[in-house]
CSV table of C-alpha atoms in Angstrom, one decimal:
chain,number,residue,atom,x,y,z
A,178,MET,CA,94.3,113.2,106.5
A,179,ASN,CA,92.9,110.0,105.0
A,180,SER,CA,94.4,106.6,105.6
A,181,VAL,CA,94.0,103.0,104.5
A,182,TYR,CA,95.1,100.3,106.9
A,183,ILE,CA,95.5,96.8,105.4
A,184,LEU,CA,95.8,93.6,107.5
A,185,MET,CA,96.5,90.6,105.3
A,186,ASP,CA,96.6,87.1,106.7
A,187,LYS,CA,99.7,85.3,105.6
A,188,SER,CA,99.1,82.0,107.5
A,189,GLY,CA,100.0,78.7,105.9
A,190,SER,CA,96.5,78.2,104.5
A,191,MET,CA,96.9,81.4,102.5
A,192,SER,CA,99.8,80.1,100.5
A,193,SER,CA,97.8,79.3,97.4
A,194,LYS,CA,95.9,82.6,97.6
A,195,VAL,CA,98.7,85.1,98.1
A,196,VAL,CA,99.3,86.0,94.5
A,197,ASN,CA,95.6,87.0,93.9
A,198,ALA,CA,95.3,88.5,97.4
A,199,VAL,CA,98.3,90.8,96.9
A,200,LYS,CA,97.1,91.7,93.4
A,201,SER,CA,93.7,92.7,94.7
A,202,ILE,CA,95.2,95.0,97.3
A,203,ASN,CA,97.6,96.6,94.8
A,204,ASP,CA,94.8,97.2,92.3
A,205,TYR,CA,92.6,98.6,95.1
A,206,LEU,CA,95.2,101.1,96.2
A,207,LYS,CA,96.5,102.3,92.8
A,208,GLU,CA,93.3,104.3,92.1
A,209,LEU,CA,93.0,106.1,95.4
A,210,PRO,CA,94.0,109.7,95.8
A,211,GLU,CA,97.8,110.3,95.8
A,212,ASP,CA,97.8,111.9,99.3
A,213,THR,CA,96.1,108.9,100.9
A,214,ASN,CA,98.4,107.3,103.6
A,215,VAL,CA,98.8,103.5,103.3
A,216,TYR,CA,99.8,101.2,106.1
A,217,PHE,CA,100.0,97.6,104.7
A,218,THR,CA,100.7,94.8,107.1
A,219,SER,CA,100.7,91.1,106.9
A,220,PHE,CA,100.6,88.6,109.8
A,221,ASP,CA,100.9,85.0,110.9
A,222,SER,CA,101.8,83.3,114.2
A,223,ASN,CA,105.5,83.9,113.5
A,224,SER,CA,105.5,87.7,112.7
A,225,TYR,CA,103.6,90.9,112.1
A,226,ASP,CA,105.2,92.7,109.2
A,227,VAL,CA,104.8,96.3,108.0
A,228,VAL,CA,104.9,95.7,104.2
A,229,ARG,CA,104.4,99.4,103.2
A,230,SER,CA,104.0,102.6,105.2
A,231,THR,CA,103.8,105.4,102.7
A,232,THR,CA,101.4,107.5,100.6
A,233,ILE,CA,99.6,106.3,97.4
A,234,LYS,CA,101.9,108.7,95.4
A,235,HIS,CA,105.0,106.8,96.7
A,236,TYR,CA,103.5,103.3,96.9
A,237,ASP,CA,105.6,100.6,95.4
A,238,THR,CA,103.6,97.6,94.2
A,239,VAL,CA,103.8,94.8,96.7
A,240,MET,CA,105.2,91.5,95.2
A,241,PRO,CA,103.8,88.2,96.3
A,242,VAL,CA,107.3,87.0,97.2
A,243,GLU,CA,107.2,89.6,100.0
A,244,ILE,CA,104.4,87.7,101.7
A,245,ASN,CA,105.8,84.4,103.1
A,246,ALA,CA,102.7,82.3,104.0
A,247,ARG,CA,103.3,80.1,107.0
A,248,GLY,CA,102.0,79.5,110.6
A,249,GLY,CA,98.7,80.2,112.3
A,250,THR,CA,96.2,83.0,112.4
A,251,PRO,CA,96.5,85.4,115.4
A,252,LEU,CA,93.7,87.5,114.0
A,253,TYR,CA,92.7,89.3,117.2
A,254,ASP,CA,96.3,90.3,118.2
A,255,SER,CA,97.0,91.5,114.7
A,256,THR,CA,93.7,93.5,114.4
A,257,ALA,CA,94.4,95.1,117.8
A,258,ARG,CA,97.9,96.1,116.8
A,259,LEU,CA,96.7,97.7,113.6
A,260,ILE,CA,93.8,99.6,115.3
A,261,ASN,CA,96.2,100.9,118.0
A,262,LYS,CA,98.5,102.1,115.2
A,263,ALA,CA,95.6,104.0,113.6
A,264,ILE,CA,94.5,105.5,116.9
A,265,SER,CA,98.1,106.7,117.4
A,266,ASP,CA,98.1,108.2,113.8
A,267,ALA,CA,94.7,109.8,114.4
A,268,PRO,CA,93.6,110.2,110.7
A,269,ASP,CA,90.4,112.2,109.9
A,270,LYS,CA,89.1,109.2,107.9
A,271,ALA,CA,90.3,105.7,107.9
A,272,VAL,CA,89.5,102.5,106.1
A,273,PHE,CA,90.6,99.2,107.6
A,274,VAL,CA,90.7,96.2,105.2
A,275,ILE,CA,91.0,92.9,106.9
A,276,MET,CA,91.7,90.0,104.5
A,277,THR,CA,91.8,86.4,105.8
A,278,ASP,CA,90.9,82.9,104.8
A,279,GLY,CA,89.9,81.6,108.2
A,280,PHE,CA,89.2,82.0,111.9
A,281,GLU,CA,91.3,83.2,114.7
A,282,ASN,CA,93.4,80.3,116.1
A,283,CYS,CA,96.4,81.5,118.1
A,284,SER,CA,96.1,85.0,119.6
A,285,THR,CA,97.6,85.4,123.1
A,286,ASP,CA,97.1,89.0,124.0
A,287,PHE,CA,93.6,90.0,122.9
A,288,THR,CA,90.2,88.2,123.2
A,289,PHE,CA,87.2,88.1,120.9
A,290,GLU,CA,85.3,90.5,123.3
A,291,GLN,CA,88.2,93.0,123.3
A,292,ILE,CA,88.3,93.0,119.5
A,293,GLN,CA,84.6,93.5,119.3
A,294,LYS,CA,84.9,96.5,121.6
A,295,LEU,CA,87.7,98.0,119.6
A,296,LEU,CA,86.0,97.5,116.3
A,297,LYS,CA,82.7,99.0,117.7
A,298,SER,CA,84.6,102.0,119.0
A,299,ILE,CA,86.4,102.9,115.8
A,300,GLN,CA,83.2,102.3,113.7
A,301,ASN,CA,80.7,104.2,115.9
A,302,GLU,CA,82.8,106.8,117.7
A,303,ARG,CA,85.4,107.7,115.1
A,304,LYS,CA,83.3,106.8,112.1
A,305,TRP,CA,86.1,104.8,110.5
A,306,GLU,CA,85.2,102.1,108.1
A,307,VAL,CA,86.1,98.4,108.5
A,308,VAL,CA,85.8,96.0,105.7
A,309,PHE,CA,86.2,92.2,106.1
A,310,LEU,CA,87.3,90.3,103.0
A,311,GLY,CA,87.3,86.5,103.0
A,312,ALA,CA,89.7,84.8,100.7
A,313,GLU,CA,87.7,81.7,99.9
A,314,PHE,CA,86.3,81.8,103.4
A,315,THR,CA,82.8,80.5,103.2
A,316,ASP,CA,81.9,81.6,106.8
A,317,VAL,CA,83.1,85.2,106.3
A,318,ASN,CA,79.7,86.8,107.1
A,319,SER,CA,79.3,85.1,110.5
A,320,GLN,CA,82.9,85.8,111.4
A,321,ALA,CA,82.6,89.5,110.5
A,322,GLN,CA,79.2,90.0,112.0
A,323,GLY,CA,80.3,88.3,115.2
A,324,LEU,CA,83.2,90.8,115.5
A,325,GLY,CA,80.7,93.6,115.0
A,326,ILE,CA,81.6,94.6,111.5
A,327,LYS,CA,78.6,96.3,109.9
A,328,THR,CA,76.4,94.7,107.2
A,329,GLY,CA,77.6,95.7,103.7
A,330,LYS,CA,81.2,95.7,104.7
A,331,MET,CA,82.0,92.0,104.2
A,332,ARG,CA,82.6,89.8,101.2
A,333,ASN,CA,83.8,86.3,100.4
A,334,MET,CA,85.8,86.1,97.2
A,335,ASP,CA,87.0,83.2,95.1
A,336,SER,CA,90.7,83.5,94.7
A,337,ASP,CA,90.5,83.4,90.9
A,338,VAL,CA,88.4,86.6,90.7
A,339,MET,CA,89.4,88.2,94.0
A,340,TYR,CA,91.3,91.1,92.5
A,341,ALA,CA,88.6,92.1,90.1
A,342,ALA,CA,85.8,92.2,92.7
A,343,THR,CA,87.9,93.9,95.3
A,344,SER,CA,89.7,96.6,93.4
A,345,MET,CA,86.7,98.1,91.5
A,346,ASP,CA,84.1,98.1,94.3
A,347,MET,CA,86.5,98.9,97.1
A,348,THR,CA,88.2,101.7,95.3
A,349,ARG,CA,84.9,103.4,94.3
A,350,GLU,CA,83.5,103.0,97.9
A,351,THR,CA,86.7,104.2,99.6
A,352,ARG,CA,86.9,107.3,97.3
A,353,SER,CA,83.3,108.1,98.1
A,354,TYR,CA,83.9,107.7,101.8
A,355,PHE,CA,86.9,110.0,101.7
A,356,SER,CA,85.1,112.7,99.7
A,357,THR,CA,81.6,112.6,101.2
A,358,GLY,CA,81.8,110.6,104.4
A,359,LYS,CA,79.2,108.1,103.1
A,360,GLU,CA,79.7,104.6,104.6
A,361,ILE,CA,81.2,101.9,102.5
A,362,ASN,CA,78.5,99.4,101.3
A,363,LEU,CA,79.8,96.5,99.2
A,364,ASP,CA,76.2,95.1,99.0
A,365,GLU,CA,75.3,97.8,96.6
A,366,ASN,CA,78.0,96.6,94.2
A,367,VAL,CA,77.0,92.9,94.0
């Protein structure tokens, strides 16, 4: 079983980026194998929402109006919640896509060190892939590297071209990972 877990920041600062962010995720998912499980979530300081939980075959395009941008960025709490869901699901291969436009600013349950440990565990022990996408987030590399996300699995994208850069590269790399086990490397596609 192959699964994709999406964690999309919907904090207030994402309000001008939601349309392109949602389009990029939809475009990325539509070209994956039909039997791929999709668990698409969005988060802010007010809620953690499961936007879709289905397979690619039954995936309905997410509309930007479904993502109500507001509040702060509990990145650590939301990341832990998504990882724990995946651990419970126990897929053979999993790709985590974390999309945010800024830093953690309001988690209450998980710390930086705990998230580092969780991310290290799923990358090294389970061989799951974690990709960190910055939505006009100029410090994306230091944030991702600080969390322990491997080189080649992070990218900052301008909102106007976000969907094109994400969908083509991510789809190709995810399909390769699912079929061969080869690690995702977005640096090869720049």
